[in-house]
Coordinates of C-alpha atoms in Angstrom, one line a residue:
M1 CA 0.0 0.0 0.0
Q2 CA 1.6 3.2 -1.1
F3 CA -0.7 6.3 -1.5
S4 CA 0.3 9.4 -3.4
A5 CA -1.3 12.7 -4.0
S6 CA -3.3 12.7 -7.2
A7 CA -3.5 15.4 -9.8
P8 CA -6.7 17.4 -9.9
N9 CA -8.0 15.8 -13.1
E10 CA -7.2 12.3 -11.7
S11 CA -9.3 12.9 -8.6
K12 CA -12.2 14.2 -10.7
A13 CA -12.1 10.9 -12.6
L14 CA -12.2 9.0 -9.3
R15 CA -15.4 10.9 -8.2
G16 CA -17.3 9.8 -11.3
D17 CA -21.0 10.6 -10.8
D18 CA -20.8 10.8 -7.0
S19 CA -22.1 14.2 -6.3
S20 CA -21.6 13.7 -2.6
V21 CA -17.9 14.4 -3.0
S22 CA -17.3 18.1 -2.6
D23 CA -15.6 20.1 -5.4
K24 CA -12.0 21.1 -4.6
I25 CA -11.1 24.5 -3.1
S26 CA -10.5 27.3 -5.5
L27 CA -7.0 28.4 -4.4
P28 CA -4.3 27.4 -6.9
D29 CA -2.9 24.0 -6.1
V30 CA 0.8 23.7 -5.4
S31 CA 2.6 20.8 -7.1
C32 CA 4.8 20.1 -4.1
G33 CA 3.2 17.7 -1.6
I34 CA 1.9 19.1 1.7
T35 CA 2.2 17.1 4.9
D36 CA -0.4 17.3 7.7
T37 CA 1.6 16.4 10.7
H38 CA -1.3 16.1 13.2
C39 CA -4.7 14.9 12.0
H40 CA -7.0 12.4 13.7
I41 CA -8.4 11.5 10.3
F42 CA -9.8 8.1 11.4
R43 CA -12.2 9.9 13.7
T44 CA -14.5 10.1 10.7
A45 CA -14.4 6.3 10.2
D46 CA -14.8 5.7 13.9
S47 CA -17.8 8.0 14.2
R48 CA -19.4 6.2 11.2
L49 CA -18.7 2.8 12.6
I50 CA -20.1 3.8 16.0
S51 CA -23.3 5.2 14.5
L52 CA -23.9 2.4 12.0
Y53 CA -22.8 -0.7 13.9
P54 CA -22.7 0.0 17.6
A55 CA -23.6 -3.6 18.6
V56 CA -20.9 -5.1 16.4
F57 CA -18.1 -3.0 17.8
N58 CA -19.3 -3.1 21.4
A59 CA -18.9 -6.8 21.1
C60 CA -15.2 -6.4 20.1
S61 CA -14.2 -6.6 23.8
L62 CA -12.9 -10.0 24.6
N63 CA -13.8 -9.5 28.2
G64 CA -17.4 -8.7 27.4
E65 CA -17.3 -5.2 28.8
M66 CA -19.7 -2.8 27.1
P67 CA -19.1 -0.6 25.3
V68 CA -15.6 -0.3 23.8
V69 CA -16.3 3.3 22.8
R70 CA -14.4 6.2 24.3
D71 CA -15.4 9.7 23.4
D72 CA -15.5 9.6 19.6
F73 CA -13.2 6.7 18.9
L74 CA -13.2 2.9 19.3
L75 CA -10.9 1.7 22.0
C76 CA -8.8 -1.4 21.7
R77 CA -6.9 -2.2 24.9
D78 CA -4.6 -5.0 23.7
E79 CA -3.6 -7.1 20.7
G80 CA -6.6 -9.4 21.0
E81 CA -9.1 -6.5 20.8
V82 CA -7.3 -5.1 17.8
D83 CA -7.7 -8.5 16.1
A84 CA -11.4 -8.6 17.1
F85 CA -11.9 -5.1 15.7
T86 CA -10.1 -6.0 12.5
E87 CA -12.2 -9.1 12.0
A88 CA -15.4 -7.3 12.5
L89 CA -14.3 -4.5 10.2
V90 CA -13.4 -6.9 7.4
K91 CA -16.8 -8.6 7.6
L92 CA -18.6 -5.2 7.5
T93 CA -16.6 -3.8 4.6
G94 CA -17.2 -6.9 2.6
N95 CA -20.8 -5.9 2.3
S96 CA -20.9 -2.2 2.9
G97 CA -17.4 -0.7 2.6
R98 CA -18.5 2.4 0.9
E99 CA -21.1 3.1 3.6
V100 CA -18.5 2.6 6.3
F101 CA -15.8 4.7 4.7
E102 CA -17.6 7.3 2.6
E103 CA -16.9 10.3 4.7
L104 CA -13.2 9.4 5.1
E105 CA -13.0 8.8 1.3
R106 CA -14.5 12.3 0.6
L107 CA -12.0 14.0 3.0
L108 CA -9.0 12.1 1.5
L109 CA -10.1 13.0 -2.1
R110 CA -10.4 16.7 -1.2
S111 CA -7.1 16.6 0.5
A112 CA -5.4 15.0 -2.5
E113 CA -6.9 17.7 -4.7
A114 CA -5.5 20.3 -2.4
S115 CA -2.0 19.0 -2.8
V116 CA -1.8 17.1 0.5
S117 CA 0.5 14.1 -0.1
E118 CA 1.0 12.9 3.5
I119 CA -1.1 12.7 6.7
M120 CA 0.4 11.8 10.1
V121 CA -2.2 10.3 12.4
P122 CA -1.4 10.5 16.1
A123 CA -2.6 8.1 18.8
V124 CA -3.9 8.9 22.2
T125 CA -4.1 5.5 23.9
H126 CA -2.1 2.2 23.7
F127 CA -2.8 0.1 20.6
E128 CA -4.6 3.0 18.8
G129 CA -1.7 3.2 16.4
L130 CA -1.9 -0.5 15.7
R131 CA -5.7 -0.2 15.4
N132 CA -5.3 2.7 13.0
L133 CA -2.8 0.7 10.9
R134 CA -5.2 -2.2 10.7
L135 CA -8.1 0.1 9.7
L136 CA -5.9 1.8 7.1
R137 CA -5.1 -1.6 5.6
V138 CA -8.8 -2.6 5.3
F139 CA -9.6 0.9 3.9
S140 CA -6.8 0.8 1.3
K141 CA -7.9 -2.7 0.1
A142 CA -11.5 -1.4 -0.3
H143 CA -10.2 1.5 -2.3
A144 CA -7.3 -0.1 -4.1
D145 CA -7.6 2.0 -7.3
A146 CA -7.8 5.4 -5.6
S147 CA -5.0 7.8 -5.1
F148 CA -5.1 9.3 -1.7
P149 CA -2.5 11.0 0.6
E150 CA -0.1 8.6 2.2
I151 CA -1.0 8.0 5.8
F152 CA 1.4 7.3 8.7
C153 CA 0.3 6.1 12.1
G154 CA 1.7 7.3 15.4
M155 CA 1.7 5.5 18.7
G156 CA 1.7 6.8 22.3
V157 CA -0.5 7.9 25.2
H158 CA -2.0 11.4 25.5
P159 CA -1.7 13.1 29.0
M160 CA -5.4 12.8 29.4
Y161 CA -5.0 9.0 29.4
A162 CA -1.5 8.9 31.1
G163 CA -3.0 7.0 34.0
D164 CA -3.2 4.0 31.7
F165 CA 0.4 4.3 30.4
S166 CA 2.6 1.3 30.5
P167 CA 6.2 1.1 29.1
E168 CA 5.6 -2.6 28.4
K169 CA 2.5 -1.9 26.3
L170 CA 4.3 0.7 24.4
R171 CA 7.1 -1.7 23.5
T172 CA 4.6 -4.4 22.7
E173 CA 2.7 -2.2 20.3
Y174 CA 5.9 -1.1 18.6
E175 CA 7.0 -4.7 17.9
L176 CA 3.5 -5.5 16.6
I177 CA 3.6 -2.6 14.2
R178 CA 7.1 -3.6 13.0
R179 CA 5.7 -7.1 12.4
V180 CA 2.8 -5.7 10.4
F181 CA 5.2 -4.0 8.0
S182 CA 7.8 -6.7 7.8
E183 CA 5.2 -9.4 7.0
S184 CA 3.4 -7.4 4.4
P185 CA 3.7 -9.4 1.1
A186 CA 1.7 -6.7 -0.9
A187 CA 4.1 -3.8 -0.3
P188 CA 7.7 -4.9 0.1
E189 CA 8.8 -1.3 -0.3
E190 CA 7.2 -0.6 3.0
K191 CA 9.6 -2.8 4.9
S192 CA 11.4 0.2 6.4
V193 CA 12.8 -1.5 9.4
T194 CA 16.5 -1.4 8.6
A195 CA 19.2 -3.9 9.5
D196 CA 20.3 -1.8 12.5
G197 CA 16.8 -1.7 13.8
H198 CA 15.7 1.8 12.7
P199 CA 12.0 2.4 12.6
V200 CA 9.2 1.8 10.2
K201 CA 8.9 4.6 7.7
K202 CA 7.4 7.7 9.3
L203 CA 6.3 6.0 12.5
F204 CA 6.4 8.5 15.4
V205 CA 5.6 8.7 19.1
G206 CA 2.6 11.0 19.7
E207 CA 0.6 12.6 20.9
I208 CA 2.3 12.7 24.3
G209 CA 2.9 15.6 26.7
I210 CA 1.5 17.5 29.6
D211 CA -2.0 19.0 30.0
K212 CA -2.8 20.6 33.3
R213 CA -6.5 20.7 32.5
F214 CA -6.6 17.1 33.5
R215 CA -4.4 17.1 36.6
D216 CA -7.4 16.5 38.9
T217 CA -8.0 13.1 37.2
V218 CA -4.4 12.4 36.1
P219 CA -1.9 13.9 38.6
L220 CA 0.9 16.0 37.1
D221 CA 3.5 13.5 38.3
V222 CA 1.8 10.7 36.5
Q223 CA 1.6 12.8 33.3
T224 CA 5.3 13.7 33.7
E225 CA 6.4 10.1 34.2
A226 CA 4.5 9.0 31.1
L227 CA 6.0 11.8 29.1
H228 CA 9.5 11.0 30.3
E229 CA 9.2 7.2 29.5
Q230 CA 7.9 7.9 26.1
L231 CA 10.6 10.4 25.3
I232 CA 13.2 7.8 26.3
F233 CA 11.5 5.2 24.1
A234 CA 11.5 7.6 21.1
V235 CA 15.2 8.4 21.5
E236 CA 16.2 4.8 21.9
N237 CA 14.3 3.8 18.8
H238 CA 15.2 6.8 16.6
L239 CA 11.6 8.0 16.4
P240 CA 10.4 11.6 16.3
V241 CA 7.8 12.8 18.8
N242 CA 4.7 14.9 18.6
I243 CA 4.2 16.7 21.9
H244 CA 0.9 18.1 23.2
G245 CA 1.2 20.9 25.8
V246 CA -1.5 22.9 27.6
G247 CA -0.1 24.8 30.6
G248 CA 2.8 22.4 30.8
D249 CA 5.6 24.1 28.8
N250 CA 8.0 24.3 31.8
E251 CA 7.6 20.6 32.6
I252 CA 8.0 19.6 28.9
L253 CA 11.1 21.7 28.4
H254 CA 12.6 20.2 31.6
E255 CA 12.1 16.7 30.2
L256 CA 13.5 17.7 26.9
K257 CA 16.6 19.2 28.6
R258 CA 17.1 15.9 30.6
L259 CA 17.4 13.9 27.4
N260 CA 18.8 16.5 25.0
R261 CA 18.5 14.3 22.0
V262 CA 14.8 14.5 21.1
K263 CA 13.6 15.5 17.7
G264 CA 10.0 16.2 16.7
I265 CA 7.2 18.7 16.8
I266 CA 5.5 20.8 19.5
H267 CA 1.9 20.4 18.5
A268 CA -0.5 23.4 18.1
F269 CA 2.2 26.0 19.0
T270 CA 0.6 29.3 19.9
G271 CA 3.3 30.8 22.1
N272 CA 5.5 33.9 21.8
S273 CA 8.9 34.3 20.3
S274 CA 10.6 33.6 23.6
R275 CA 8.7 30.3 24.0
A276 CA 9.5 29.4 20.3
E277 CA 13.2 30.0 21.0
Q278 CA 13.1 27.6 23.9
Y279 CA 11.6 24.8 21.9
L280 CA 13.8 25.4 18.9
R281 CA 16.9 25.2 21.2
R282 CA 15.7 21.7 22.3
G283 CA 15.5 20.5 18.7
L284 CA 11.7 20.7 18.1
K285 CA 9.9 22.2 15.1
L286 CA 6.8 24.2 15.7
G287 CA 3.4 22.8 14.6
I288 CA 1.5 25.6 13.0
G289 CA -2.1 25.2 12.3
P290 CA -5.5 27.0 12.2
M291 CA -4.6 29.6 14.8
L292 CA -2.3 31.4 12.4
L293 CA -5.5 32.5 10.5
A294 CA -7.2 33.8 13.7
T295 CA -7.9 37.5 13.5
E296 CA -5.8 38.3 16.6
S297 CA -2.8 36.1 15.9
H298 CA -0.2 38.8 16.1
K299 CA 1.8 37.1 18.9
L300 CA 1.9 33.8 16.9
E301 CA 2.8 35.6 13.7
E302 CA 5.8 37.2 15.5
A303 CA 6.9 33.8 16.8
V304 CA 6.6 32.3 13.3
R305 CA 8.7 35.1 11.9
Y306 CA 11.3 34.6 14.6
A307 CA 11.4 30.8 14.1
G308 CA 11.8 31.1 10.3
I309 CA 10.3 28.9 7.6
D310 CA 12.9 26.1 8.2
N311 CA 11.6 25.4 11.7
L312 CA 7.9 25.0 11.0
V313 CA 5.5 22.2 10.0
L314 CA 1.8 22.2 9.1
E315 CA -1.1 20.6 11.0
S316 CA -4.8 20.7 11.0
D317 CA -5.6 18.8 14.3
Y318 CA -8.7 17.6 12.5
P319 CA -11.5 17.4 13.8
Y320 CA -10.6 19.4 17.0
M321 CA -9.7 22.8 15.7
Y322 CA -11.5 25.5 13.7
M323 CA -10.1 27.5 10.9
N324 CA -10.8 31.1 10.3
L325 CA -10.9 31.3 6.6
P326 CA -10.1 34.4 4.6
E327 CA -13.2 36.4 3.6
N328 CA -12.4 35.9 -0.1
S329 CA -12.1 32.1 0.3
S330 CA -14.6 29.9 -1.6
S331 CA -13.5 26.7 0.1
S332 CA -16.0 23.8 -0.2
A333 CA -15.5 22.8 3.5
P334 CA -18.7 23.2 5.4
D335 CA -19.0 26.0 7.9
C336 CA -19.4 24.9 11.5
D337 CA -20.3 27.0 14.5
S338 CA -20.5 24.4 17.2
G339 CA -18.8 21.3 18.4
G340 CA -15.2 20.3 18.4
E341 CA -12.5 21.5 20.7
Q342 CA -10.5 24.8 20.7
T343 CA -8.2 25.2 23.6
S344 CA -5.5 27.4 22.3
A345 CA -7.2 30.7 22.0
D346 CA -10.2 32.7 23.1
D347 CA -13.3 32.3 20.8
S348 CA -13.2 36.0 20.3
C349 CA -10.4 35.3 17.8
F350 CA -12.9 33.8 15.4
S351 CA -15.7 35.1 13.3
P352 CA -18.6 32.5 13.3
R353 CA -19.5 33.7 9.8
R354 CA -16.2 32.5 8.4
R355 CA -15.3 29.7 10.9
S356 CA -15.0 26.2 9.4
A357 CA -13.9 22.9 10.8
A358 CA -10.2 22.6 10.1
S359 CA -9.2 19.6 7.9
P360 CA -6.1 18.7 5.8
D361 CA -7.7 19.9 2.6
L362 CA -7.7 23.5 4.0
L363 CA -3.9 23.6 4.8
I364 CA -3.4 25.4 1.5
H365 CA -4.7 28.5 3.3
I366 CA -2.0 28.3 5.9
V367 CA 0.6 27.7 3.2
E368 CA -0.7 30.9 1.5
R369 CA -0.5 32.9 4.8
L370 CA 3.1 31.7 5.5
S371 CA 4.0 32.6 1.9
E372 CA 2.8 36.1 2.7
I373 CA 4.7 36.3 6.0
F374 CA 8.0 35.2 4.5
G375 CA 7.6 36.8 1.1
I376 CA 8.2 33.7 -0.9
G377 CA 6.0 31.9 -3.4
K378 CA 3.5 29.2 -2.3
E379 CA 5.5 26.5 -4.2
A380 CA 8.7 27.4 -2.3
T381 CA 6.8 27.6 1.0
A382 CA 5.2 24.2 0.5
G383 CA 8.5 22.7 -0.6
R384 CA 10.4 23.9 2.5
L385 CA 7.7 22.8 4.9
H386 CA 7.7 19.4 3.3
R387 CA 11.5 19.2 3.6
N388 CA 11.2 20.1 7.3
V389 CA 9.0 17.0 7.9
E390 CA 11.5 14.8 6.0
E391 CA 14.3 16.0 8.3
L392 CA 12.5 14.5 11.3
F393 CA 12.8 10.9 10.0

């Protein structure tokens, strides 16, 4: 399985007579591939599966506990439950694959048309990375002739779930993911575990970090220990990290300083130039997403200018962020005035009239804004941002 971004005329052919697939956005495409470094894209499939087949997936639990649904995603707690999930999914998609995956298909088609060539999907609990990889394999088989962005699955435990963190489970999941790739007869080019044990192509550890909003349910020392162990694991296995931080910059920077060999991304960066300098000094790149298009993003814009184009990567944080689109935008993405999560800025930064759910197909707007900030063309901007991602692996 090897996805690649399709040319606009190629994706139109894929759509055929299916009018449910939205037209592409009107901004000029850039030929260089765009990478979305933080996108929970399988939330669409999970939401669809939960709504269509709750009984089937509730029964995935080998222990008979009901349900195996957490928030808006399907929870697998060990290898056995991942296998049960995969078995149920294969049976369903044999009869109704399009029904299960149609929203995900539409989003990936729009993303390919908007020059997105890669999407990095983080995990928030143990075995979600393996579960996402299994879901991706089933999806790709059901859409073997389509040309979508290439998808890479992360692994790790979000601070919200740090109470469930286990170093043993992390190591187990890593070995299982390596096995999936090494045993794949259909795609020998994906066998990216090298002779000296370097990781599967574009596997990463994330999202991990510190979030002080949850310290009443997950004490700060528990979050910090989970972060520390996962950073060690990433360094030992030559993997980049994707770090989530809300109110925990000092703790995160302390842990980075302790190891001093970490590479990766600080997710959803919205700090000032001083905070940017601290993260850059520790070897991280800044994840820049929808907040750059907020009407009051002057502090972030200053930090972006300070960091320079070579220290930035793009992200959508789909479906948990909103994007404040330019007034002259005719993007086909639906407007959305409610739902989702926006924790990085006050809602006064957004105009409900122009607020849309952020998604990878809208990253071209952020490319355009960065192009304006740095005074270089969109092609050059996209190319340098893509190169920044490649440098992490």
